[in-house]
Rosetta silent file (secondary structure, phi, psi, omega in degrees, C-alpha in Angstrom):
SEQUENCE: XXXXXXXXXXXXXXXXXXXXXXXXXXXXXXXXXXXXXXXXXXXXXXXXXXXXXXXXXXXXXXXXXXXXXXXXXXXXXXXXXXXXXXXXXXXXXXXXXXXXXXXXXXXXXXXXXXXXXXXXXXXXXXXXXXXXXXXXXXXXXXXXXXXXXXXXXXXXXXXXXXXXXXXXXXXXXXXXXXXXXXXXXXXXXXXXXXXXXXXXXXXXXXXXXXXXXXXXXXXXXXXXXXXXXXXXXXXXXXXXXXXXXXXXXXXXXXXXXXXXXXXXXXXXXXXXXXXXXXXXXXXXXXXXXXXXXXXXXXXXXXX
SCORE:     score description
SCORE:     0.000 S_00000001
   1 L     0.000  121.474 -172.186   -4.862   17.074   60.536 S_00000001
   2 L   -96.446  147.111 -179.573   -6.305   14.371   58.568 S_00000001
   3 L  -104.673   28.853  172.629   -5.593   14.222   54.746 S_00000001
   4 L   -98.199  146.885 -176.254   -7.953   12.400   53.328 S_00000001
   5 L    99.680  -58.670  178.213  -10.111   13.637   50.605 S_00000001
   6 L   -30.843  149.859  176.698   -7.468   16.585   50.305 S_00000001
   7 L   -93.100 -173.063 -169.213   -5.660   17.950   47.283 S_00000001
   8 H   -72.877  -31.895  172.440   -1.922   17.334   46.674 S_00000001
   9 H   -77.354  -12.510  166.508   -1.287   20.828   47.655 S_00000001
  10 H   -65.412  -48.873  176.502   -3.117   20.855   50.576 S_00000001
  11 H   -71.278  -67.480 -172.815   -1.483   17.393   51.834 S_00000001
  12 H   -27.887  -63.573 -168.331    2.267   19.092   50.280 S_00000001
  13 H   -64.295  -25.544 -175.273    1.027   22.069   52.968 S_00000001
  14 H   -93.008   -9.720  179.813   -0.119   19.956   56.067 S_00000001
  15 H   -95.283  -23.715  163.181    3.491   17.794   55.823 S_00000001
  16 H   -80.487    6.872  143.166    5.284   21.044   55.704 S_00000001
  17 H   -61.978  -59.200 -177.571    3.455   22.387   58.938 S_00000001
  18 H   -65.597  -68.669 -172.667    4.471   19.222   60.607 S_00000001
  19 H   -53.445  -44.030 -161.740    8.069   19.531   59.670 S_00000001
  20 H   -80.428  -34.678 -165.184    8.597   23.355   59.896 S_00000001
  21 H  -114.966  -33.765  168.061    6.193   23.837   62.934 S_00000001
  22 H   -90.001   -0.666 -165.046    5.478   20.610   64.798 S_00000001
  23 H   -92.334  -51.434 -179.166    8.038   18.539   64.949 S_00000001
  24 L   -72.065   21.268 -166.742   10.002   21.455   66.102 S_00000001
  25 L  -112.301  -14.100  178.177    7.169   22.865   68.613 S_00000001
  26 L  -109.518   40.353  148.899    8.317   19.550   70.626 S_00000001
  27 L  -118.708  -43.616 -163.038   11.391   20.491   71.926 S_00000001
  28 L  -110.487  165.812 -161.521   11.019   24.676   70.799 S_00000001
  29 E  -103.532  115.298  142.711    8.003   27.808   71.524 S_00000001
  30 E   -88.970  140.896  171.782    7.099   28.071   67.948 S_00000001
  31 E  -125.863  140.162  178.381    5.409   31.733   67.029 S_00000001
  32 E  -103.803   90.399 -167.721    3.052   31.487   64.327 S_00000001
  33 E   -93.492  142.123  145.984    2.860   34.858   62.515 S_00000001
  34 E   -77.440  140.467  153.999   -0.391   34.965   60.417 S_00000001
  35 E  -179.410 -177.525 -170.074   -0.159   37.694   57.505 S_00000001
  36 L  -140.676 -177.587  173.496   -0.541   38.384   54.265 S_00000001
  37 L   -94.661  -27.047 -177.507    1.038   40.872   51.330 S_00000001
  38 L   -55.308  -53.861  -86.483   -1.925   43.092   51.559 S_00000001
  39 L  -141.758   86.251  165.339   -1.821   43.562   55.333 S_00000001
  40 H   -28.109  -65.858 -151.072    0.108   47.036   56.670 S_00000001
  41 H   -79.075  -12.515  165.922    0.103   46.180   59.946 S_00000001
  42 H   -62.308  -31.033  177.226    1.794   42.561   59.380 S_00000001
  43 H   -44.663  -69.173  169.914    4.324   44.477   57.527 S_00000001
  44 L   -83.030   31.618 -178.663    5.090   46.547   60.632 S_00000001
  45 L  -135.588   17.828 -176.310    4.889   43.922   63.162 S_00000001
  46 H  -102.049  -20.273  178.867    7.244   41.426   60.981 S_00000001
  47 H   -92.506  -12.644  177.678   10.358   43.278   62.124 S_00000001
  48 H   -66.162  -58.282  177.127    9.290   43.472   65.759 S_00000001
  49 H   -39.749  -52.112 -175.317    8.940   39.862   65.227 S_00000001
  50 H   -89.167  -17.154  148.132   11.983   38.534   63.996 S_00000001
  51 H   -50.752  -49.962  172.266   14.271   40.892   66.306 S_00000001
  52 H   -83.744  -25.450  146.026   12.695   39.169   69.480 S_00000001
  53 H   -47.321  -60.472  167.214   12.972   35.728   67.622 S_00000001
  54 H   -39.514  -61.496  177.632   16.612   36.422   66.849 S_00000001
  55 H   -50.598  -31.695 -164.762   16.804   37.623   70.446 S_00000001
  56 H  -103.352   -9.264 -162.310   15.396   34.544   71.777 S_00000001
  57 L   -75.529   10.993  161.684   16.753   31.769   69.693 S_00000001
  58 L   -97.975    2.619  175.044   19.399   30.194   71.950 S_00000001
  59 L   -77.920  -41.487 -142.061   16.025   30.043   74.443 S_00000001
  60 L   101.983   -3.902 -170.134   14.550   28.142   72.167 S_00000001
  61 E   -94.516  132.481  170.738   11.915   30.137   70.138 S_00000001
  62 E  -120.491  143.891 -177.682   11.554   29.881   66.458 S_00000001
  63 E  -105.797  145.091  163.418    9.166   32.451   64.129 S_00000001
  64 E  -134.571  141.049  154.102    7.184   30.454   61.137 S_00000001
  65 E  -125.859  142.336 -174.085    5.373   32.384   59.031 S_00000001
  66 E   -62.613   96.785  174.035    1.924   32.004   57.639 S_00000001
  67 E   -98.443  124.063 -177.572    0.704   33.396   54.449 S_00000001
  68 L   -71.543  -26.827  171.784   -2.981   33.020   54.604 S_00000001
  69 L   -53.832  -44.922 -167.841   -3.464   33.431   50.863 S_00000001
  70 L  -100.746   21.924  167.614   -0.938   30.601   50.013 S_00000001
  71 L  -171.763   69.866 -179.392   -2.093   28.660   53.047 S_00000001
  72 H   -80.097  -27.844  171.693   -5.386   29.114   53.566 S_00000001
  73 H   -52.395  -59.786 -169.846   -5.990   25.078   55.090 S_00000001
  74 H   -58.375  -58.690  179.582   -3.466   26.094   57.912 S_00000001
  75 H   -45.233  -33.473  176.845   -5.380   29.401   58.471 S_00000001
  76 H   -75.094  -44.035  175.779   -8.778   27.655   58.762 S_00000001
  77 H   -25.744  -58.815  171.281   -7.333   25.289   61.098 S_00000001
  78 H   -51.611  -31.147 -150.262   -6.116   28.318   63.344 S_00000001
  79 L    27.684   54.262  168.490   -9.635   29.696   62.632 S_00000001
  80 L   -78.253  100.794 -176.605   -7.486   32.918   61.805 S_00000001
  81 L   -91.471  -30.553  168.525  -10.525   35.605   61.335 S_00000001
  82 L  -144.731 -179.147  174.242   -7.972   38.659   60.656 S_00000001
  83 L  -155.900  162.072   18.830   -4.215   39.342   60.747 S_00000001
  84 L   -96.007  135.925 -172.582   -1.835   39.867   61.727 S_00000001
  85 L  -124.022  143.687 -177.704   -2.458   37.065   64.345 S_00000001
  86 E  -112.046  131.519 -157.949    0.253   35.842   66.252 S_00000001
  87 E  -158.000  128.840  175.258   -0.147   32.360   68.035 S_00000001
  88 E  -124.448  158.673 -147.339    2.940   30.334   69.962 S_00000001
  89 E  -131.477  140.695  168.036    2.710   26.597   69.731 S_00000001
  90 E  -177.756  136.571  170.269    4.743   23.724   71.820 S_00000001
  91 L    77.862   25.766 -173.783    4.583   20.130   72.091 S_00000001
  92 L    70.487    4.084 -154.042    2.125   20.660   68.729 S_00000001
  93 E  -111.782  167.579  122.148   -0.646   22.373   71.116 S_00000001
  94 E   -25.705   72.681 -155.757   -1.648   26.370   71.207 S_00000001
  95 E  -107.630   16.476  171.682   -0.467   27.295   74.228 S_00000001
  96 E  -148.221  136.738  161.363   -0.747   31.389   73.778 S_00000001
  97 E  -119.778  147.682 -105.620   -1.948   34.237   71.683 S_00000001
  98 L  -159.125  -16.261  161.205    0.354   36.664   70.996 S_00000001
  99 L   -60.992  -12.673  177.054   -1.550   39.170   69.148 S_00000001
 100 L   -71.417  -37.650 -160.918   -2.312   41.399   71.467 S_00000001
 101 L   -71.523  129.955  170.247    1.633   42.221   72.397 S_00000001
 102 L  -108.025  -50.094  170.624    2.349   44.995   69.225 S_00000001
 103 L   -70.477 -165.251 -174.775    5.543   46.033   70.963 S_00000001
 104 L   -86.886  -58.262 -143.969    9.341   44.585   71.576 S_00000001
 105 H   -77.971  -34.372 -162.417    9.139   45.176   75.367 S_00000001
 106 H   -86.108  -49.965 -174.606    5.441   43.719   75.635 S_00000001
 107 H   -58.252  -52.340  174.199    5.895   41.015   73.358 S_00000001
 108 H   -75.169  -12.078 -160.268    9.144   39.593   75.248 S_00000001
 109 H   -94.363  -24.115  169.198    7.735   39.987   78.801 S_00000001
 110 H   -53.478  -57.542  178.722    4.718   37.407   77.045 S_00000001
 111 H   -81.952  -19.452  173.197    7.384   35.187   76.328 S_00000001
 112 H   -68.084  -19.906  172.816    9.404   35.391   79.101 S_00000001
 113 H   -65.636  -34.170  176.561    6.001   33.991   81.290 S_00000001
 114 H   -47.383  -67.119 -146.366    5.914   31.394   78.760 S_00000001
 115 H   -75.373  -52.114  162.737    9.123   30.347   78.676 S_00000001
 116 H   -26.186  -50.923 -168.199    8.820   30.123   82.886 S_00000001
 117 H   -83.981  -32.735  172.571    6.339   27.649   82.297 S_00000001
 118 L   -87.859  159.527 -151.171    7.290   24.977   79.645 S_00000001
 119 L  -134.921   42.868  178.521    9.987   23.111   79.478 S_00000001
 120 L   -41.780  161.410  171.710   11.293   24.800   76.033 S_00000001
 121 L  -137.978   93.655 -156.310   14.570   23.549   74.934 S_00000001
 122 L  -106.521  164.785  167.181   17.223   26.262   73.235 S_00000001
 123 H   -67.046  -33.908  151.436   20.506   25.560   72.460 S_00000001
 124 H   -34.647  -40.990 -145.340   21.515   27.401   75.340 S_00000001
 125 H  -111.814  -33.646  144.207   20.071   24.838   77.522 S_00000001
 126 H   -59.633  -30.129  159.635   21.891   22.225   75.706 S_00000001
 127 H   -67.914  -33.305  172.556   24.943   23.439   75.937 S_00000001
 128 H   -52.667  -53.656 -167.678   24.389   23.476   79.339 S_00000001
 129 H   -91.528   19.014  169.111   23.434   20.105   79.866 S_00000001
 130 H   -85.303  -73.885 -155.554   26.573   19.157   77.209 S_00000001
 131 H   -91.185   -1.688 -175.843   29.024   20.918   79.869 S_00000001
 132 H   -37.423  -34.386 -174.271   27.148   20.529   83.352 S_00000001
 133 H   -76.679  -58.590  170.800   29.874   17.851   84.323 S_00000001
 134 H   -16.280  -55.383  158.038   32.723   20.210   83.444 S_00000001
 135 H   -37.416  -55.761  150.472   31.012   22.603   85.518 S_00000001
 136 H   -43.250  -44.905 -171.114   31.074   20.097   88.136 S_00000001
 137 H   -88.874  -25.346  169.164   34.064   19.483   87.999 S_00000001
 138 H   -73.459  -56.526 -159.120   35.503   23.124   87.984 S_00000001
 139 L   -77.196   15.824 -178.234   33.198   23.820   91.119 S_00000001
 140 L  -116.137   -2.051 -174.802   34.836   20.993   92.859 S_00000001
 141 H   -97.091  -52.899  160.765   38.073   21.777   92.218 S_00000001
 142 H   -49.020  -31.225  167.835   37.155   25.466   93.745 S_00000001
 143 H   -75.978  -45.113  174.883   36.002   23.735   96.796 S_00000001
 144 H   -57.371  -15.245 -161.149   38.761   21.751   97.040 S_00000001
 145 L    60.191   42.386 -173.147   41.034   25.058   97.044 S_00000001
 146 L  -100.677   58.723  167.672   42.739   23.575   93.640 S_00000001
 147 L   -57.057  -11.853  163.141   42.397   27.363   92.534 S_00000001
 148 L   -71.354  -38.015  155.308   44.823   26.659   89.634 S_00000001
 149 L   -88.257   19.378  148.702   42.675   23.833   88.371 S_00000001
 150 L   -84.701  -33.900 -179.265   39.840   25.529   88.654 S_00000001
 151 L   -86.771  -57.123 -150.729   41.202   28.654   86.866 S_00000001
 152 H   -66.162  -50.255 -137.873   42.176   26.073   84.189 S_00000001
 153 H  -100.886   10.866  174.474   38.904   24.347   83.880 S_00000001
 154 H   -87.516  -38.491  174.367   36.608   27.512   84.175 S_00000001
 155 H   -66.479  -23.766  132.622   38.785   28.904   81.616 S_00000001
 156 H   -18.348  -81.667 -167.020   38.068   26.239   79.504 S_00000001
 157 H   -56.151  -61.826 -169.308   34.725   26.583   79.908 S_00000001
 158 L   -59.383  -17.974 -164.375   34.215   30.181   79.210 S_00000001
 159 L  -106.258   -2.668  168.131   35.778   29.779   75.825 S_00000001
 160 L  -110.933  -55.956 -167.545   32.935   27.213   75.044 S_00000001
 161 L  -107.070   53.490 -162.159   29.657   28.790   76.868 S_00000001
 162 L   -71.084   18.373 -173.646   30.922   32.566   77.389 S_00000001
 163 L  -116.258  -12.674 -177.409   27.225   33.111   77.683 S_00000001
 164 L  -104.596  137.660 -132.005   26.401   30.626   80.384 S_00000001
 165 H   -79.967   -1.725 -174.879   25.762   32.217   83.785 S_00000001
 166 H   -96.073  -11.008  178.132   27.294   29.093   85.859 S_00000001
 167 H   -90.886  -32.798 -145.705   30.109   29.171   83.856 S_00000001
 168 H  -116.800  -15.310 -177.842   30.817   33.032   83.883 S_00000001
 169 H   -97.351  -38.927  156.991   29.573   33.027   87.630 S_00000001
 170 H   -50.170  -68.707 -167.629   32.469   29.971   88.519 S_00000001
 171 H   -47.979  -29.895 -175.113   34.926   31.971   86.993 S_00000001
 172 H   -81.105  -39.538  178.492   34.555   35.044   88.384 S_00000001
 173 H   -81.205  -33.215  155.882   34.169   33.301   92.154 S_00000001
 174 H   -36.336  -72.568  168.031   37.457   31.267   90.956 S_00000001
 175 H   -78.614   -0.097  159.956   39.070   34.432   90.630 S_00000001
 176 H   -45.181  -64.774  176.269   38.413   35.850   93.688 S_00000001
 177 H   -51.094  -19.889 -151.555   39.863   33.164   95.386 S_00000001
 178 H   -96.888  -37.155  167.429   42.826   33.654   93.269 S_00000001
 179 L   127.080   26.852  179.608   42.807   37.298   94.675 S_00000001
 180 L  -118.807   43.538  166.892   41.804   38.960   91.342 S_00000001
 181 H   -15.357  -75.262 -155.676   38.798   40.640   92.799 S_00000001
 182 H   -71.701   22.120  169.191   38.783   43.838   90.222 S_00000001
 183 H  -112.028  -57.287  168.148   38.672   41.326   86.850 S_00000001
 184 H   -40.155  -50.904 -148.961   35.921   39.478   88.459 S_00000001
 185 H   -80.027  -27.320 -160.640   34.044   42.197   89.521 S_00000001
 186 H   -93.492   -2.216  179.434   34.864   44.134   85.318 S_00000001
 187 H   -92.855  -68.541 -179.665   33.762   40.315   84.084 S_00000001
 188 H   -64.103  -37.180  171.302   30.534   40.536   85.869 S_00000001
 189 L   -72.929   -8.400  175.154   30.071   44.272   84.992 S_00000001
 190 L   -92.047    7.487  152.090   29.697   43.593   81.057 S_00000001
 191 L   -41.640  147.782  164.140   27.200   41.728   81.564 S_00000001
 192 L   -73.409  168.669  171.707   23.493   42.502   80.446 S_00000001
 193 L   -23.661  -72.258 -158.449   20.953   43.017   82.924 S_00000001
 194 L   -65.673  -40.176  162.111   19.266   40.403   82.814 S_00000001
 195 H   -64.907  -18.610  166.382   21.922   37.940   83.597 S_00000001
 196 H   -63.608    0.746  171.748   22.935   39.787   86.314 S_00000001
 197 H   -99.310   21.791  178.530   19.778   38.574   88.025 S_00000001
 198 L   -84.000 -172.383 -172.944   20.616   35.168   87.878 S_00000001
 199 H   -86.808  -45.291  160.448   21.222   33.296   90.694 S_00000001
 200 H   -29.355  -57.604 -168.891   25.001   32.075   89.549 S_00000001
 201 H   -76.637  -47.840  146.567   25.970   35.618   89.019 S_00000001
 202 H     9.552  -73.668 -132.820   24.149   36.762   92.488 S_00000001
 203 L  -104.137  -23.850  173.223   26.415   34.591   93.947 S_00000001
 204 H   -92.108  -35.222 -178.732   30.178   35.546   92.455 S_00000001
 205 H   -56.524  -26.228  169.043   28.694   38.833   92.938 S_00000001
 206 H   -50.567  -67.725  156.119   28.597   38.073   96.352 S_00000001
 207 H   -27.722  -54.211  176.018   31.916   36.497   96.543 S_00000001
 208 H   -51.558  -50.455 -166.806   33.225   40.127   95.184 S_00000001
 209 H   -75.824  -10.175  179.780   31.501   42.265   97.846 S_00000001
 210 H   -78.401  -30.578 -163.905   33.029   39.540  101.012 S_00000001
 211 H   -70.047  -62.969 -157.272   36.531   40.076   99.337 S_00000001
 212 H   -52.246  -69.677 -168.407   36.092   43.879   99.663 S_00000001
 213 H   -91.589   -3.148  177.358   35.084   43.505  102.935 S_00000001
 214 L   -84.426   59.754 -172.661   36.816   40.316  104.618 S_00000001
 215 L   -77.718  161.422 -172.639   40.098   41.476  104.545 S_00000001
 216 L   -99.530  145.249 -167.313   42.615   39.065  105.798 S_00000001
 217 L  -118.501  136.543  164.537   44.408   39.421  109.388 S_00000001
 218 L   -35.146  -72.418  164.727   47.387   39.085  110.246 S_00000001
 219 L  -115.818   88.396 -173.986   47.397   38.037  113.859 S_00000001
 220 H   -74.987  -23.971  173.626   43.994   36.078  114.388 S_00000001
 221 H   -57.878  -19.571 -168.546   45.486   34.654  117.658 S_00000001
 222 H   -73.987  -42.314  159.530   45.494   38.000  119.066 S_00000001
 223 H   -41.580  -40.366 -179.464   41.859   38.543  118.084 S_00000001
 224 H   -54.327  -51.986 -154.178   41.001   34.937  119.593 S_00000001
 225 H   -74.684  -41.405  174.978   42.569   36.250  122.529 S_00000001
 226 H   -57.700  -85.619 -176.422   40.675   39.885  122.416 S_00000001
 227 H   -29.635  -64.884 -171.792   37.062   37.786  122.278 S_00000001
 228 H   -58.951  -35.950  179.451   37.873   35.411  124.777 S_00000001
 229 H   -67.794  -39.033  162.356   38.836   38.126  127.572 S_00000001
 230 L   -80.972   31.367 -151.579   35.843   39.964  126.006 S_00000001
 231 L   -69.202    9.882  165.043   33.119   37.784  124.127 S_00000001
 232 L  -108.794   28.184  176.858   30.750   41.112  124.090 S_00000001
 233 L   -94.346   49.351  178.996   33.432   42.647  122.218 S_00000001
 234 L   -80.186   39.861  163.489   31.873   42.694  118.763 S_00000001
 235 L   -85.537  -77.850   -5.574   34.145   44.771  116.990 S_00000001
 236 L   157.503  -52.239 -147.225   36.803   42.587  117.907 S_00000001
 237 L  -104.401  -42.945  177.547   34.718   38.872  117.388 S_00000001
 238 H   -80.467    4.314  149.937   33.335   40.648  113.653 S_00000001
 239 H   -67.948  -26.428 -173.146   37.127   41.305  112.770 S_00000001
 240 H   -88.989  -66.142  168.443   37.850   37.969  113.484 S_00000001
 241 H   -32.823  -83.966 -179.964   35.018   36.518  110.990 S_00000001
 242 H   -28.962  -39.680  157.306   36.254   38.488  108.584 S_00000001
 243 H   -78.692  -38.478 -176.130   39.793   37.253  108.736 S_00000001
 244 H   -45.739  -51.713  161.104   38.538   34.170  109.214 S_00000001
 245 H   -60.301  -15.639 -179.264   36.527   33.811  106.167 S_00000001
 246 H   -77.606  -43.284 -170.354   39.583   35.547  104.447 S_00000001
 247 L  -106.179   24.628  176.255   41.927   31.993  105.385 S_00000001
 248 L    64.579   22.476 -153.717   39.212   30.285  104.230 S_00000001
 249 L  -111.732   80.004  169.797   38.046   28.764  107.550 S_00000001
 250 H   -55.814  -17.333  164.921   34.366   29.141  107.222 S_00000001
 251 H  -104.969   11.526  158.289   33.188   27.348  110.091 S_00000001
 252 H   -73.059  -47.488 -153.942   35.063   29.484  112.181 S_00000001
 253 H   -72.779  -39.175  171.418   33.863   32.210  110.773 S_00000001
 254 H   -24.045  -65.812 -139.097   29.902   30.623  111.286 S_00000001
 255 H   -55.072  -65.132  176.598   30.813   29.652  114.514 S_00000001
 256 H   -41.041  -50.918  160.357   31.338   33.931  115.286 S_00000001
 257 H   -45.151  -57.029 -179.006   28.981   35.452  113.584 S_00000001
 258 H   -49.751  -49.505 -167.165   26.089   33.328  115.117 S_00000001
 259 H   -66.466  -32.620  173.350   27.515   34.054  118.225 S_00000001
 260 H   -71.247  -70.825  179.895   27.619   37.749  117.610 S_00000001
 261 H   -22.890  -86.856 -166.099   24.010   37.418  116.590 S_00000001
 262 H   -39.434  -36.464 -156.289   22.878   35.307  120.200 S_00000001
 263 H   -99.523  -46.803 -176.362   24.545   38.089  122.248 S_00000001
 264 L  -138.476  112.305  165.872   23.326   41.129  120.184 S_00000001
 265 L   -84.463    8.477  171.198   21.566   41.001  117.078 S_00000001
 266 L  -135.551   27.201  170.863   21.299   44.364  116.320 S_00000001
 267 L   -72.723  140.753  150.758   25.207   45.852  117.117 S_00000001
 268 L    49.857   30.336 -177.709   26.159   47.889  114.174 S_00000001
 269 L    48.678   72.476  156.586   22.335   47.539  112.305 S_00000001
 270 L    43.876   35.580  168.945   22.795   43.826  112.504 S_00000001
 271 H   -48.258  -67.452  178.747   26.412   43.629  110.364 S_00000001
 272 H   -33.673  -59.951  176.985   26.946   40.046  111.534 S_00000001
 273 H   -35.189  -56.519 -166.308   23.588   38.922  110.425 S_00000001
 274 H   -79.421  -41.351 -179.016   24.162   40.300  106.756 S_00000001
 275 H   -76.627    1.930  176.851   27.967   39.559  106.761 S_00000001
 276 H   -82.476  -68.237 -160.734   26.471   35.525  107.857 S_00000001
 277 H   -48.721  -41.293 -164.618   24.099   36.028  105.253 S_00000001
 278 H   -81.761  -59.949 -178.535   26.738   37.424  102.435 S_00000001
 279 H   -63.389  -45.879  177.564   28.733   34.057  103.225 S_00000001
 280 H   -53.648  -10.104  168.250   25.988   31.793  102.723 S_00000001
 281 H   -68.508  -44.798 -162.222   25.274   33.146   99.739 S_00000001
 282 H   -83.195  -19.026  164.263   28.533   32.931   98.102 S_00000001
 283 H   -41.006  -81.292 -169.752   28.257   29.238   99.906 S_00000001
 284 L   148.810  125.950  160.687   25.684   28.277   97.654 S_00000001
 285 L   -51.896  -19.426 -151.551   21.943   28.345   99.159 S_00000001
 286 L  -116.596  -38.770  169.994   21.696   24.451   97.652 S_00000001
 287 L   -20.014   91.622 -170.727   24.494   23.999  100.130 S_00000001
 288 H   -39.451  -58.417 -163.165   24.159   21.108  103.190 S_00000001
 289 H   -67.401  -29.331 -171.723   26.660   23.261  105.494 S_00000001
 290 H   -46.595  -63.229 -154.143   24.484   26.300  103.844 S_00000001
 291 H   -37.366  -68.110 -167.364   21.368   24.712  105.235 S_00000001
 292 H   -39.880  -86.849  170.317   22.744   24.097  108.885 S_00000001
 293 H    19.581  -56.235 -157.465   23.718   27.346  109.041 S_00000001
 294 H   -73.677  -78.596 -177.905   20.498   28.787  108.174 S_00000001
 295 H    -9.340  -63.570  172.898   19.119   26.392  110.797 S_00000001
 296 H   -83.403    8.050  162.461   21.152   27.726  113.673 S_00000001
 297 H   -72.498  -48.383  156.165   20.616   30.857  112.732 S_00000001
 298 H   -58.103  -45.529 -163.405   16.545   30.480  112.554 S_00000001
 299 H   -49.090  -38.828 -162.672   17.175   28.717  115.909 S_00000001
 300 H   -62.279  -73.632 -171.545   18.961   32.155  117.341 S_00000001
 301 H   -57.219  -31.961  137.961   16.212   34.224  116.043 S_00000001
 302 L  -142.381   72.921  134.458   13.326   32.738  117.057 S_00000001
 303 L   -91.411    0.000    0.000   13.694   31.107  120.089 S_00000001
């Protein structure tokens, strides 16, 4: 916006746009309420507003608001013809209007498409990339089968980001391992919804349902023994996964599954397939050994 020619309140109005709306539109989804004192329906769309700001603001989203009377320069910019108009801003550009949404539920499902697409920046996402080694370093400790240091450094964690879903999704797959299935699984149920559809959470959720169903065996030579006189024995060879993944010996467990797959892929409405599937999850999908996996598994299935 160029100021020349302008009066001092006019300039006083366009450097307090740039600080309040652009400088912060290039990291955060600014919404731009237009309204006025006159104007009923801004009145009842200002509380909608700032409840889904509020809601959003570790996302990154900030509300500014406009008064067109006392800022009529900004409104002509906008070429704001009525209100209340609603407009979200990032990186200084227009990238939505937002007037249309009148409700909570309509209004957030707007921003959640946004927020897919730009590459907003909330405090949330800083915090992330603040504890991301820590994070690292607790899942590597969990790999390693350091489950003590691992408890310690998830525990840690959760007491900094109890909101972030790789940190609340280590912990919970930490305590599995530890064998303290029903606190994972009451950790994961207070969750809200929506994080339970992350991918992090998925994935200890996973963790919960193999512990349920992997139980660990006693005498796996005897199974070993059962298979080999019998390798169409798939009671017998998916007992054996199951301890196996239970003593942690996951390429054992591969190795069985797969195998139950190549001889019958549909015993017991495919259970191997889903119990393969159930580890690989809990793997990690980003996983190299994940990949192979998948690989011989595609190979089985269609060839």
């Amino acid at each position: 916006m160029a100021t020349l020619g302008m009066s001092a309140a006019d300039r006083e109005a366009i450097e307090a746009f740039k600080r309040d709306v652009v400088e912060p539109s290039m990291t955060s989804l600014v919404i731009l309420d237009f309204w006025a004192e006159w104007c009923g329906p801004c009145k009842a769309l200002t509380p909608v507003l700032e409840k889904v700001a509020a809601d959003y603001a570790d996302k990154g989203v900030i509300l500014v608001k406009v008064n067109v009377d006392e800022q009529k320069m900004i409104a002509a910019q906008f070429r704001v013809q009525s209100i209340p108009t609603v407009y979200a801003l990032f990186q200084g550009q227009l990238v939505a209007d937002l007037t249309p949404a009148r409700g909570e539920t309509q209004l957030k499902q707007m921003l959640d498409q946004i927020l897919r697409q730009l590459p907003v920046q909330g405090e949330a996402d800083k915090l992330h990339e603040d504890i991301a080694p820590l994070i690292a370093m607790g899942e590597e400790a969990l790999e390693a089968g350091d489950i003590e240091r691992a408890l310690s450094v998830f525990g840690q964690l959760i007491e900094m980001a109890p909101e972030d879903v790789e940190v609340v999704g280590g912990l919970a797959r930490t305590l599995v391992k530890a064998g303290d299935v029903d606190e994972a699984e009451a950790m994961l149920a207070a969750l809200p919804p929506e994080a339970a559809k992350e991918a992090p959470i998925a994935r200890a959720q996973a963790a919960i349902a193999l512990a349920r169903d992997a139980a660990p065996v006693d005498d796996l030579g005897g199974l070993r023994a059962k298979v080999a006189a019998n390798p169409d024995d798939h009671e017998a060879r998916y007992e054996l996964a199951g301890g196996l993944m239970a003593a942690d010996d996951r390429d054992g467990a591969a190795d069985h599954l797969l195998e139950s797959i190549a001889r019958d892929r549909e015993w017991n409405e495919g259970a191997a397939r889903q119990r393969l599937l159930k580890l690989l999850e809990v793997v990690g999908l980003e996983d190299p050994w994940v990949r192979e996996q998948r690989r011989r598994l595609s190979a089985i299935l269609f060839t």
